[in-house]
PDB file of C-alpha atoms in Angstrom:
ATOM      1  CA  UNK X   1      76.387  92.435  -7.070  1.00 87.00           C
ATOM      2  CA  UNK X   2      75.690  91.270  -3.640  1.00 88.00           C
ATOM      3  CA  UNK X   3      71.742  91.307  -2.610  1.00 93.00           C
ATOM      4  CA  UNK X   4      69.708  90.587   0.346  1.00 96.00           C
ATOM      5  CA  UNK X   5      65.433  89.904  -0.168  1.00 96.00           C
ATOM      6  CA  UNK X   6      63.267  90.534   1.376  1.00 96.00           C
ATOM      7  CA  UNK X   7      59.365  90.410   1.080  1.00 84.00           C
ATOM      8  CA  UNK X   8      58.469  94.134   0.182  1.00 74.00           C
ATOM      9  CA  UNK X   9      55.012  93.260   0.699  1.00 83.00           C
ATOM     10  CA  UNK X  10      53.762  94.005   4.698  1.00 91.00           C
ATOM     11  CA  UNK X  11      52.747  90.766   6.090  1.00 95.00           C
ATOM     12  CA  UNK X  12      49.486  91.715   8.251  1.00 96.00           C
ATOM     13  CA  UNK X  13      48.255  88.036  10.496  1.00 96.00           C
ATOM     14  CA  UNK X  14      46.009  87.278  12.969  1.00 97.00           C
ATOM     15  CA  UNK X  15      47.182  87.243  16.694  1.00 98.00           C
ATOM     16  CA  UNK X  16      48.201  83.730  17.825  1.00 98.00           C
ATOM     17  CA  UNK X  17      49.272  81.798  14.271  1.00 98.00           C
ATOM     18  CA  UNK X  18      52.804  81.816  13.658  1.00 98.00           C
ATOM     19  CA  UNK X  19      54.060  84.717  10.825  1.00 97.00           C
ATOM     20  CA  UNK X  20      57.300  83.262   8.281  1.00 97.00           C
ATOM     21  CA  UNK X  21      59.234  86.094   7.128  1.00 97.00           C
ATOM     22  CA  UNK X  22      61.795  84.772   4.136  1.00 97.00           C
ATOM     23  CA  UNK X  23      65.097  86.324   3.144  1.00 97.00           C
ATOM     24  CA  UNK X  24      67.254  85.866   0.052  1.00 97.00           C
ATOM     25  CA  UNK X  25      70.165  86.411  -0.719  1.00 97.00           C
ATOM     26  CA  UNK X  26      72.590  86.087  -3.807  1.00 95.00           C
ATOM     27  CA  UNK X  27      76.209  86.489  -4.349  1.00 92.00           C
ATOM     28  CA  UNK X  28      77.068  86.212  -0.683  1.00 91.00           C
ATOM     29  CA  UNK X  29      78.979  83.053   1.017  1.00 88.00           C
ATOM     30  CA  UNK X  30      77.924  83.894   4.435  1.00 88.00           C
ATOM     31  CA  UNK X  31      79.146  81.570   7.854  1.00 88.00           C
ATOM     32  CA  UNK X  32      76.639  83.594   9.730  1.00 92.00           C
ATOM     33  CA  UNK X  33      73.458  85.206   9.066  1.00 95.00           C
ATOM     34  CA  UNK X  34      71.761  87.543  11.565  1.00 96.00           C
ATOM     35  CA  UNK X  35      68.042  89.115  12.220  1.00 97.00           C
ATOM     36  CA  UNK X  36      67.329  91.962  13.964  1.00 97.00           C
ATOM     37  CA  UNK X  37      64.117  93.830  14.251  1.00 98.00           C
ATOM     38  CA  UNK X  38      63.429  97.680  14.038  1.00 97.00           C
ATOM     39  CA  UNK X  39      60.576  99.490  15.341  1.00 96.00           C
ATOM     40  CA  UNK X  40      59.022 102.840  13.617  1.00 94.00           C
ATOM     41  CA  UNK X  41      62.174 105.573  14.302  1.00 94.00           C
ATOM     42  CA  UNK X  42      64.571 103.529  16.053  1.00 96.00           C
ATOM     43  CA  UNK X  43      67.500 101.299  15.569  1.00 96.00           C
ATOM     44  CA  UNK X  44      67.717  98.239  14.925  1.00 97.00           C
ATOM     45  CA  UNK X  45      68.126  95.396  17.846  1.00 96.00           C
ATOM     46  CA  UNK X  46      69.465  92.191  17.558  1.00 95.00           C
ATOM     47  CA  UNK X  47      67.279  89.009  17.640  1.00 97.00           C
ATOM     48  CA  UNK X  48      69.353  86.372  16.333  1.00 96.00           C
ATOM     49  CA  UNK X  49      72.227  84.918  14.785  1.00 94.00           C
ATOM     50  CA  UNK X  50      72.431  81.583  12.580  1.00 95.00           C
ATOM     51  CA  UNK X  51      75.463  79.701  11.581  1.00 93.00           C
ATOM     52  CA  UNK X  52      75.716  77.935   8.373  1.00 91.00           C
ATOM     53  CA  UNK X  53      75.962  74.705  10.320  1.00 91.00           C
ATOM     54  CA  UNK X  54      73.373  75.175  11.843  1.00 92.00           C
ATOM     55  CA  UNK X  55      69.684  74.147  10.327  1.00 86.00           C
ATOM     56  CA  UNK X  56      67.869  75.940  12.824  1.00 95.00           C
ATOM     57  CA  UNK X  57      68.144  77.922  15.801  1.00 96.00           C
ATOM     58  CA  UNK X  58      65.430  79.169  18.677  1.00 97.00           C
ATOM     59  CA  UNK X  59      65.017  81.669  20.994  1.00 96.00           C
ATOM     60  CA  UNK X  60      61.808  81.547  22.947  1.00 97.00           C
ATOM     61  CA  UNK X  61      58.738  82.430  19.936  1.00 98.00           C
ATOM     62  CA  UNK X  62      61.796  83.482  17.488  1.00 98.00           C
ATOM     63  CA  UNK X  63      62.743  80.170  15.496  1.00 98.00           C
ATOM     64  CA  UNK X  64      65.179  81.069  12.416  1.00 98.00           C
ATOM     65  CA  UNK X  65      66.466  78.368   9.624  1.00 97.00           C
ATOM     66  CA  UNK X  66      69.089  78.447   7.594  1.00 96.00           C
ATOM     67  CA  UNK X  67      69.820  76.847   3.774  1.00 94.00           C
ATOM     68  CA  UNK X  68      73.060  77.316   2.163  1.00 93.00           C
ATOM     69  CA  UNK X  69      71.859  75.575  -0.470  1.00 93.00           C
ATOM     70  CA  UNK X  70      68.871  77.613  -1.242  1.00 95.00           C
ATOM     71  CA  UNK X  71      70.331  80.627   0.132  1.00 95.00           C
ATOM     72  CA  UNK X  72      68.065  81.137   1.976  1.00 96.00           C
ATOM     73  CA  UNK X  73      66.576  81.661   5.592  1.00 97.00           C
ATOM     74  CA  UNK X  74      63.326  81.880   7.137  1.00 97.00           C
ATOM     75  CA  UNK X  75      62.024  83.795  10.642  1.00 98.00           C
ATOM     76  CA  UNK X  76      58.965  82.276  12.332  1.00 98.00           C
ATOM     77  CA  UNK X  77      57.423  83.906  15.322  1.00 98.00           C
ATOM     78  CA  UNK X  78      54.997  81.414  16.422  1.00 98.00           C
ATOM     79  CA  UNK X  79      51.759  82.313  19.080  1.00 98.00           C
ATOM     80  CA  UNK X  80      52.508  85.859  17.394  1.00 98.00           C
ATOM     81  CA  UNK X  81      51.415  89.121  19.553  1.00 98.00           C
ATOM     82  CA  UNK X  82      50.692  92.826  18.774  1.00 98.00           C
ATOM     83  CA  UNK X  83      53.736  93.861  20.231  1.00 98.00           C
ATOM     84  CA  UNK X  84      55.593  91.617  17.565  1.00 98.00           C
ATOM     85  CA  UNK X  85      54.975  94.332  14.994  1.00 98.00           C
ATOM     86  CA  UNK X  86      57.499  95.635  13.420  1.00 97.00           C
ATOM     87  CA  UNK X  87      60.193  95.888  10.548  1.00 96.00           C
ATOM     88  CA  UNK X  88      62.349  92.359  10.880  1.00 97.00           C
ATOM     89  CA  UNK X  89      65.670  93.064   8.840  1.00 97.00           C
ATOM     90  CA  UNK X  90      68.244  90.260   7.492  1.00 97.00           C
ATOM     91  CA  UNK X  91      71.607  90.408   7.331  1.00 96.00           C
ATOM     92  CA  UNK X  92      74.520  89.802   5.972  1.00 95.00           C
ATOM     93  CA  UNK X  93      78.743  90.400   7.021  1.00 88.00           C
ATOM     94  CA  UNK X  94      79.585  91.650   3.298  1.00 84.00           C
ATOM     95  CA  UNK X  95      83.525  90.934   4.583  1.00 81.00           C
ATOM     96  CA  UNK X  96      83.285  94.401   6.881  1.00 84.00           C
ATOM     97  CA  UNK X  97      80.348  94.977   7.909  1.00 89.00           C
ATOM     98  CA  UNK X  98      76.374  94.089   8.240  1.00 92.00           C
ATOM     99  CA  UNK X  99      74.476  94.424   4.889  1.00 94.00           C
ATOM    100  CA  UNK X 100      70.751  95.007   5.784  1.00 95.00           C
ATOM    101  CA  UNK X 101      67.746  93.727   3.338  1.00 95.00           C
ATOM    102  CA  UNK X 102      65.035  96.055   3.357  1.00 94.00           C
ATOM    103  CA  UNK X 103      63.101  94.357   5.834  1.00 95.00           C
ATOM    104  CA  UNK X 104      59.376  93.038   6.199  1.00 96.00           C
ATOM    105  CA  UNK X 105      56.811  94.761   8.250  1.00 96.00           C
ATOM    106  CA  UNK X 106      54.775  92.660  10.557  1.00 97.00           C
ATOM    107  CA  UNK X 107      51.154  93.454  11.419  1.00 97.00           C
ATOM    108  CA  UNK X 108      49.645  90.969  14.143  1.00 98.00           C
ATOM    109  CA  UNK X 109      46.273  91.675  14.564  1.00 97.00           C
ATOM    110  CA  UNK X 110      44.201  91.262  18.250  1.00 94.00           C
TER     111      UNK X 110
ATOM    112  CA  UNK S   1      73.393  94.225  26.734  1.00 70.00           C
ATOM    113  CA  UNK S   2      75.788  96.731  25.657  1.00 82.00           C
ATOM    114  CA  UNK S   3      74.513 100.232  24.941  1.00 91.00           C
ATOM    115  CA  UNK S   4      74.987 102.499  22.036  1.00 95.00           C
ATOM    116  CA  UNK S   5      73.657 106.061  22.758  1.00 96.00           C
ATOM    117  CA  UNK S   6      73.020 108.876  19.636  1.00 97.00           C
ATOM    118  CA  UNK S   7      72.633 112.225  20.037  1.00 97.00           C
ATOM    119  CA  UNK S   8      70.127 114.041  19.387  1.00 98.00           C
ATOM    120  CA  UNK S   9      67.161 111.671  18.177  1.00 97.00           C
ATOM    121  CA  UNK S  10      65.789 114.385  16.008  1.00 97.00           C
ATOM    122  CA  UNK S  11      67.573 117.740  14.310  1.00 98.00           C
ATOM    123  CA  UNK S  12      65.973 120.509  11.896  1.00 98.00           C
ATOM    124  CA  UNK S  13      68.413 122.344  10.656  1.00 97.00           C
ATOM    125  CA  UNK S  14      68.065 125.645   7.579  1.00 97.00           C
ATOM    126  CA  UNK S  15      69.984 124.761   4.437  1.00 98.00           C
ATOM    127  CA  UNK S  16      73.484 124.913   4.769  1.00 97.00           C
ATOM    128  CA  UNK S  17      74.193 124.759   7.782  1.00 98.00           C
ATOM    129  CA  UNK S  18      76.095 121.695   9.323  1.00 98.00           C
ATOM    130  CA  UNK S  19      74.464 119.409  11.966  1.00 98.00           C
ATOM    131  CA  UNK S  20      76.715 117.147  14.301  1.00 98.00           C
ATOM    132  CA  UNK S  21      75.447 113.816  15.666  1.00 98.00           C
ATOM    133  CA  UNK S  22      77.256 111.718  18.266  1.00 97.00           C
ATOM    134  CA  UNK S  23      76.769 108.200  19.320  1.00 96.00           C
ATOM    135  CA  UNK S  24      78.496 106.793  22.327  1.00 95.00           C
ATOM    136  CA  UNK S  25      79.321 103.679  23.408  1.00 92.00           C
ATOM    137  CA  UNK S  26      77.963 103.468  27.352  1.00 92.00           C
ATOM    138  CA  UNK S  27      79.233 100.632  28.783  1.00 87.00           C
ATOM    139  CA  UNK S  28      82.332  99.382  26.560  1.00 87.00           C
ATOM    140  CA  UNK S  29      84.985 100.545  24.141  1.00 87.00           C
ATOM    141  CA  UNK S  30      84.142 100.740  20.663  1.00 85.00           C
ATOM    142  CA  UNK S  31      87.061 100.405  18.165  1.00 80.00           C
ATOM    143  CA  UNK S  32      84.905 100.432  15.177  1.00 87.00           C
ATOM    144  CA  UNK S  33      81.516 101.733  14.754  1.00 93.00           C
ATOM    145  CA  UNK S  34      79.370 102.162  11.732  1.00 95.00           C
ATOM    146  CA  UNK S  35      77.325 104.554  10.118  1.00 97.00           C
ATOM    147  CA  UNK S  36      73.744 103.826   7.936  1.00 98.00           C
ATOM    148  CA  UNK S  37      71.871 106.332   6.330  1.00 98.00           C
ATOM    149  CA  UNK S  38      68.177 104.828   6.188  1.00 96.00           C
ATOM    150  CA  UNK S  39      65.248 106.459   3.802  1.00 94.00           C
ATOM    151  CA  UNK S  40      61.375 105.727   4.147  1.00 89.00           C
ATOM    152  CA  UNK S  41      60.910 102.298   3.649  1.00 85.00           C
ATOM    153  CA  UNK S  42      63.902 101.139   2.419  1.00 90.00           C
ATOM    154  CA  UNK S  43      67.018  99.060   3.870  1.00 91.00           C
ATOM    155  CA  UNK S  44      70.275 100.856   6.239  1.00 95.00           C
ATOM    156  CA  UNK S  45      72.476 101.872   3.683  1.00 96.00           C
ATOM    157  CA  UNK S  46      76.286 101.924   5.250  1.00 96.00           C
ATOM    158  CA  UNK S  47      77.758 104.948   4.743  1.00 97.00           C
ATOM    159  CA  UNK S  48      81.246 104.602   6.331  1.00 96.00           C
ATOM    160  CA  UNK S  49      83.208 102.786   8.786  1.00 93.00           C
ATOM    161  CA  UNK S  50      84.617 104.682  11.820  1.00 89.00           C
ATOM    162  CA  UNK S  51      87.951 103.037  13.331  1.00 85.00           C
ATOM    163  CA  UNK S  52      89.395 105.101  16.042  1.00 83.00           C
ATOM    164  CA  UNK S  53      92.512 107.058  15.592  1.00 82.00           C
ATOM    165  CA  UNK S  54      92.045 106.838  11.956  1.00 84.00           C
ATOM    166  CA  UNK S  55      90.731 108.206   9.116  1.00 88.00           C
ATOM    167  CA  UNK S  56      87.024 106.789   8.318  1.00 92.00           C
ATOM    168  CA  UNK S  57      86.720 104.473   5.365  1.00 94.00           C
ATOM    169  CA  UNK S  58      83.713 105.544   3.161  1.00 96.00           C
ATOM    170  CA  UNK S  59      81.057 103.637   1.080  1.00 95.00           C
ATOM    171  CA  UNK S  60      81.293 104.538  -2.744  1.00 94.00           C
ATOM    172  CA  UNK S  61      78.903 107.275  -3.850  1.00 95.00           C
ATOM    173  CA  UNK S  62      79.498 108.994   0.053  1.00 96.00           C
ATOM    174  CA  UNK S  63      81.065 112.222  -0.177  1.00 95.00           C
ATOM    175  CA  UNK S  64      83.549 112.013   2.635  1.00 94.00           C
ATOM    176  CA  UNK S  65      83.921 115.647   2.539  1.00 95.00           C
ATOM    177  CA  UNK S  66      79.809 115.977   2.908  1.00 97.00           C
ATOM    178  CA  UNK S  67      79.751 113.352   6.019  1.00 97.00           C
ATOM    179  CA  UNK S  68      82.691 114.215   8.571  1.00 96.00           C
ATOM    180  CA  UNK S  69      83.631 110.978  10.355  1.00 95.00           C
ATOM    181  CA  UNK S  70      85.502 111.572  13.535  1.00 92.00           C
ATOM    182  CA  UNK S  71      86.384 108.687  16.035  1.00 89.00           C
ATOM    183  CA  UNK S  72      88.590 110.375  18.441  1.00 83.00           C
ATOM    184  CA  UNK S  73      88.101 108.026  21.274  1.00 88.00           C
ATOM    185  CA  UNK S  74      86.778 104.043  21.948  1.00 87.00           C
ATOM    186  CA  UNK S  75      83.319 105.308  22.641  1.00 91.00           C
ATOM    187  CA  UNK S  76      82.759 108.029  20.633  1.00 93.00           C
ATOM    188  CA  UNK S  77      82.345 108.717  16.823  1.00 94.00           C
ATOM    189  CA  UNK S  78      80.441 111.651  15.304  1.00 96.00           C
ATOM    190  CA  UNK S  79      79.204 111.979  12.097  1.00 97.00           C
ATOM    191  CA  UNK S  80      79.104 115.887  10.991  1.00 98.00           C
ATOM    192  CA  UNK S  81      77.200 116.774   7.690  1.00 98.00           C
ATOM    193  CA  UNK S  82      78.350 119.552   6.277  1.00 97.00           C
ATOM    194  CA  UNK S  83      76.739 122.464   4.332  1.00 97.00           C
ATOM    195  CA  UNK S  84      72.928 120.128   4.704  1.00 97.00           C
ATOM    196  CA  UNK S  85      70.406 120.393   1.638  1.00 97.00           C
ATOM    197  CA  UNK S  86      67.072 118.891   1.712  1.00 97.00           C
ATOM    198  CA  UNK S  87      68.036 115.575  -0.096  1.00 96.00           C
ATOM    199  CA  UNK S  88      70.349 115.180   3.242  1.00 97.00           C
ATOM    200  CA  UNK S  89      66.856 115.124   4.876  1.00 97.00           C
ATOM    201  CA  UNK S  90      67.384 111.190   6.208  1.00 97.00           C
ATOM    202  CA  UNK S  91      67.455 108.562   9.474  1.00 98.00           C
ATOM    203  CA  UNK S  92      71.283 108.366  10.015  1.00 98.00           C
ATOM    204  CA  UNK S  93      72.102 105.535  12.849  1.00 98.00           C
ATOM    205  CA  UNK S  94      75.525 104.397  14.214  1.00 97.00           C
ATOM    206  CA  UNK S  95      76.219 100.995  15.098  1.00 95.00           C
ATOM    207  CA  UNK S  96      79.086  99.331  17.091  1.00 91.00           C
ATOM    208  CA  UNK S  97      80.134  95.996  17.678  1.00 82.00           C
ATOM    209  CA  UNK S  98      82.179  94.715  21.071  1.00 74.00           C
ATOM    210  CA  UNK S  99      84.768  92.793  19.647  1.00 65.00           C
ATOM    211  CA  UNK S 100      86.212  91.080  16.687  1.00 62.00           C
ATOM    212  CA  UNK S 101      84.231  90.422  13.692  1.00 64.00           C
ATOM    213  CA  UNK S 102      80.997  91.339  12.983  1.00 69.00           C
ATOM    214  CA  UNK S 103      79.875  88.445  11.057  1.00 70.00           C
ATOM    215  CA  UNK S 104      79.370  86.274  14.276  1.00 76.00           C
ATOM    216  CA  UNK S 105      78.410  88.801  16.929  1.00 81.00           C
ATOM    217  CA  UNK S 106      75.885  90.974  17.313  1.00 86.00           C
ATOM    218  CA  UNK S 107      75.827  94.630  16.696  1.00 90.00           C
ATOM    219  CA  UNK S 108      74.633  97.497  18.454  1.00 93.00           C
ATOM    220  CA  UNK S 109      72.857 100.351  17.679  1.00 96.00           C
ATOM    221  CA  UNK S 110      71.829 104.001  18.547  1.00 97.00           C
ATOM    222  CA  UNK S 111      68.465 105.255  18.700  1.00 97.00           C
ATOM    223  CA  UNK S 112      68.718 106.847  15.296  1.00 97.00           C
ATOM    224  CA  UNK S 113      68.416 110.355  14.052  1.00 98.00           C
ATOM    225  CA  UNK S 114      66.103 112.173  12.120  1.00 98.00           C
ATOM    226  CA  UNK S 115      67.493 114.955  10.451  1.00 98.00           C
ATOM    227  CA  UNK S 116      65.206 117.441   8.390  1.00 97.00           C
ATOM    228  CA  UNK S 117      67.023 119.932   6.354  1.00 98.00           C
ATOM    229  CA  UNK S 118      64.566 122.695   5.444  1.00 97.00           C
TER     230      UNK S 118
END
């Protein structure tokens, strides 16, 4: 069956290093692969989308990669802030629609 | 961006009744919009898709008869659970996309709603 993983474990880091958030997936052949973050009660919004030709992509503090080989992408928010806490979801088109991993919850610490 | 609205953001409701949620699209037409059913701490589970002027297409496991999917128009779809019990008690959120596939553009969603069958 199709899966998308992502580290249960809440990732708590100091303000100003950069937090990695990894997410695996198996049984998938995706072209695209998307983040999105979710705050506590509230829907997800979009952060950013990666193509499988594409090694890495960046958006400001948001830098995602992308390994078709490893299936596997990571999420880096460098010079990380309080505000950046928060549930980051991956996912995946499962030929439909989006497929959501659980998500990892971000703690940035002052 | 484009803006998905849900309606209401929070419902408590006695067992058995049924509770109605909307979610509009604000500022474009939405052919097909999504539903997720999300519990504590775990991932959006899709529940069904919503195409308008059809019938819904649901998620195995979803009783379509439980969930009501209506999409009468291209900016609105409610979701209607019928006959609620407390293991109904769940974050629903709709989602909707602008155009074409999904896999390589972004989709939208509502602001959620927590529903608390007592």
């Amino acid at each position: 069956s199709q899966k998308i993983e992502q580290n249960s474990e809440a990732l708590n880091i100091q303000e100003g290093k950069t937090a990695t958030l990894t997410c695996n997936y198996t049984n998938y052949s995706p072209a695209y692969l998307q983040w999105y973050r979710q705050d506590p009660g509230r829907g997800p919004v979009f952060l950013l989308l990666i193509r499988e030709n594409e090694k890495e992509k960046r958006k400001e503090r948001l830098k995602v990669t992308f390994d078709t080989t490893l299936k596997q992408s990571l999420f880096h928010i460098t010079a990380s802030q309080p505000a950046d806490s928060a549930t980051y979801l991956c996912a995946l088109f499962s030929g439909y629609a989006l497929n959501f991993g659980k998500g990892t919850s971000l703690l940035v610490t002052p | 961006g484009a803006v998905v609205s849900q309606h209401p953001s929070w419902v408590i409701c006695k067992s058995g009744t049924s509770v109605k949620i909307e979610c509009r699209s604000l500022d474009f037409q939405a052919t097909t919009m999504f539903w997720y059913r999300q519990f504590p701490k775990q991932s959006l589970m899709l529940m069904a898709t919503s195409n308008e002027g059809s019938k819904a297409t649901y998620e195995q496991g979803v009783e379509k008869d439980k969930f009501l999917i209506n999409h009468a128009s291209l900016t609105l779809s409610t979701l209607t659970v019928t006959s609620a019990h407390p293991e109904d008690s769940s974050f629903y959120i709709c989602s909707a996309i602008l155009r074409g596939l999904i896999a390589n553009t972004e989709a939208f969603f509502g602001q959620g709603t927590r529903l608390t069958v007592v």
